[in-house]
CSV table of C-alpha atoms in Angstrom, one decimal:
chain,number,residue,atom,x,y,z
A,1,UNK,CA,36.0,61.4,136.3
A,2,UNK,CA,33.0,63.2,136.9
A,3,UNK,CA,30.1,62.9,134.9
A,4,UNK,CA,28.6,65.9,132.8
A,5,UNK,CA,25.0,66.2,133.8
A,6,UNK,CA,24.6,68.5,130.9
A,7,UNK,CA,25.4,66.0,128.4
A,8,UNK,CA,22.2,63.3,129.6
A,9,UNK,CA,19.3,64.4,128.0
A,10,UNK,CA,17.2,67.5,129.3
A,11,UNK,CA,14.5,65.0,130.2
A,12,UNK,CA,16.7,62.4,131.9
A,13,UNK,CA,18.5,65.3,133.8
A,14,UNK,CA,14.7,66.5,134.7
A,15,UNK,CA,14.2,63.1,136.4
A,16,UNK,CA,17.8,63.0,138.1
A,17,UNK,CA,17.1,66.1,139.7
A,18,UNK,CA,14.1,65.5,141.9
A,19,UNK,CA,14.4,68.1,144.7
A,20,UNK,CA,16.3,70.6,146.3
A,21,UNK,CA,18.6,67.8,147.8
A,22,UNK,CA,19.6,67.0,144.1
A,23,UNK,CA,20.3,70.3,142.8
A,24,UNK,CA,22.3,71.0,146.4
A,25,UNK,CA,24.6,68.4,144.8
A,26,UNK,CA,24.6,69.5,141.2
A,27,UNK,CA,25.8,73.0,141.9
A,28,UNK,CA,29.2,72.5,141.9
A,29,UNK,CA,28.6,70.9,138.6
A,30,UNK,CA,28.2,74.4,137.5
A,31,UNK,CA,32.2,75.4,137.1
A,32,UNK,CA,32.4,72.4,135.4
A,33,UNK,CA,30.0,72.3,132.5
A,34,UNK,CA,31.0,73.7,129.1
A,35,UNK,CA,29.5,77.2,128.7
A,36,UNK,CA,27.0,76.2,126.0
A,37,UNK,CA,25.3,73.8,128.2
A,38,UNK,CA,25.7,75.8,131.6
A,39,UNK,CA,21.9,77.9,131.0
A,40,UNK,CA,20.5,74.7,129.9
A,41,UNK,CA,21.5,73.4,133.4
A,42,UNK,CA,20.8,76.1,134.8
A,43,UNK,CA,17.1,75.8,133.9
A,44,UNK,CA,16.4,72.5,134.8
A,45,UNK,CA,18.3,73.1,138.4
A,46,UNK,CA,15.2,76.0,138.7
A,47,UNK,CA,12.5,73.6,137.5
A,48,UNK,CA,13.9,71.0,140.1
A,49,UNK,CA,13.5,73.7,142.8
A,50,UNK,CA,9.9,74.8,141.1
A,51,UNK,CA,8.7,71.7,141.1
A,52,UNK,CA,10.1,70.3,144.7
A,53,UNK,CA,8.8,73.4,146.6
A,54,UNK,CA,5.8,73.8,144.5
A,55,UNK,CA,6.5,77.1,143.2
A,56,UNK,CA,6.3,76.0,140.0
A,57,UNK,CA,5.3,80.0,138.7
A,58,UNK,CA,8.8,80.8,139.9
A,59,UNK,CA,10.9,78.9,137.8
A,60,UNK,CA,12.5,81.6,136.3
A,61,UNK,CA,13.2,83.1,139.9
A,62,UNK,CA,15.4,79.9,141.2
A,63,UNK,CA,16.6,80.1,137.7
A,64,UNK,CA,17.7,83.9,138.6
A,65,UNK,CA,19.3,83.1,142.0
A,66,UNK,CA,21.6,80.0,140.5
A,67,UNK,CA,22.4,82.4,137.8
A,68,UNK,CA,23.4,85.0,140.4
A,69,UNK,CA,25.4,82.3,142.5
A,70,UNK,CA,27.1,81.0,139.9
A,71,UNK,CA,28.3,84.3,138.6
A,72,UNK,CA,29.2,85.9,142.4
A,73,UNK,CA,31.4,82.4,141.8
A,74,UNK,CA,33.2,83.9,138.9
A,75,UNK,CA,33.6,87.0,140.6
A,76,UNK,CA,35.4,85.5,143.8
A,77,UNK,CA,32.9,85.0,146.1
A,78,UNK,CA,31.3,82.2,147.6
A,79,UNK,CA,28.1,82.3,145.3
A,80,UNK,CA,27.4,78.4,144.8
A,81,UNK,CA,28.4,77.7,148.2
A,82,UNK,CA,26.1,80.4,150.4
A,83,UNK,CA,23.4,79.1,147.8
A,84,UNK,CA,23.9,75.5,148.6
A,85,UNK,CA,24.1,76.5,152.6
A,86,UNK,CA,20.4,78.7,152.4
A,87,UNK,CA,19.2,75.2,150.6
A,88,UNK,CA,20.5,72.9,152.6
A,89,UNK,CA,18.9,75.1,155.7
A,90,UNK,CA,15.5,74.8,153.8
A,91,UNK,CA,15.5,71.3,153.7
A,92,UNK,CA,16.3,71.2,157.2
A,93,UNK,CA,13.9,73.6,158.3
A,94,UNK,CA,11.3,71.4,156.2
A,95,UNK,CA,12.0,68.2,157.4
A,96,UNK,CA,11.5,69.8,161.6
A,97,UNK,CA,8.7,72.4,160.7
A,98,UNK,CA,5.9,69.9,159.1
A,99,UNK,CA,3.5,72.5,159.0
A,100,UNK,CA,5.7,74.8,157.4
A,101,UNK,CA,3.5,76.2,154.4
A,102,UNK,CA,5.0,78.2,152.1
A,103,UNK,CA,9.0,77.3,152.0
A,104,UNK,CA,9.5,79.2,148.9
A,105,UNK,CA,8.7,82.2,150.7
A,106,UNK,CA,11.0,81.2,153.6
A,107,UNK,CA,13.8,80.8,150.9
A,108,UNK,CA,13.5,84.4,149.4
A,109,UNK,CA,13.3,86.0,152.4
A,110,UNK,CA,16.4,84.1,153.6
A,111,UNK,CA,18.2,84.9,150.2
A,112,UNK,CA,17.3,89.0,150.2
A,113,UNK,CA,18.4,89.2,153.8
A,114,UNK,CA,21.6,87.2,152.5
């Protein structure tokens, strides 16, 4: 069985979800949670990826592009998965460009041109 991270406590789900890795993980989650705790999740996924890239002004932007993901999932597409790929390419990109200085920029610009 899989565990329902929207069922743990905002504040413990806030501390289980350290970076972008973590929410890369918890996206799939997303299909899975009931619908009443989905924006909750939703909003601490965003302040994970505020608070890892140090964007924390644009919380409600990651909280925007999840949203958009998950609902491009609902639609047919690949929403959650293209999301999880651009992330998974930021973390990368991170890890062999240390002088990298503004990756949330790197990530939008990646996401429009998506």
């Amino acid at each position: 069985l899989k565990a329902d991270p929207a069922v743990i406590h905002p504040d413990e789900a806030a501390k289980r979800l350290g970076g972008v890795q973590d929410v890369v993980h918890a996206l799939s989650t997303l299909l899975e949670v009931h619908a009443s705790k989905r924006a909750a999740l939703i909003g601490i996924m965003g302040a994970a990826l505020a608070r890892d890239l140090e964007d924390q002004h644009s919380r409600a932007y990651y909280c925007k592009i999840i949203w958009l993901a998950w609902q491009a999932e609902l639609e047919g597409r690949d929403g959650l998965q293209a999301l999880a790929a651009e992330l998974q390419h930021l973390e990368v990109d991170r890890r062999e460009w240390k002088d990298l200085r503004r990756p949330a920029a790197l990530l939008a610009a990646r996401l429009r041109a998506a």
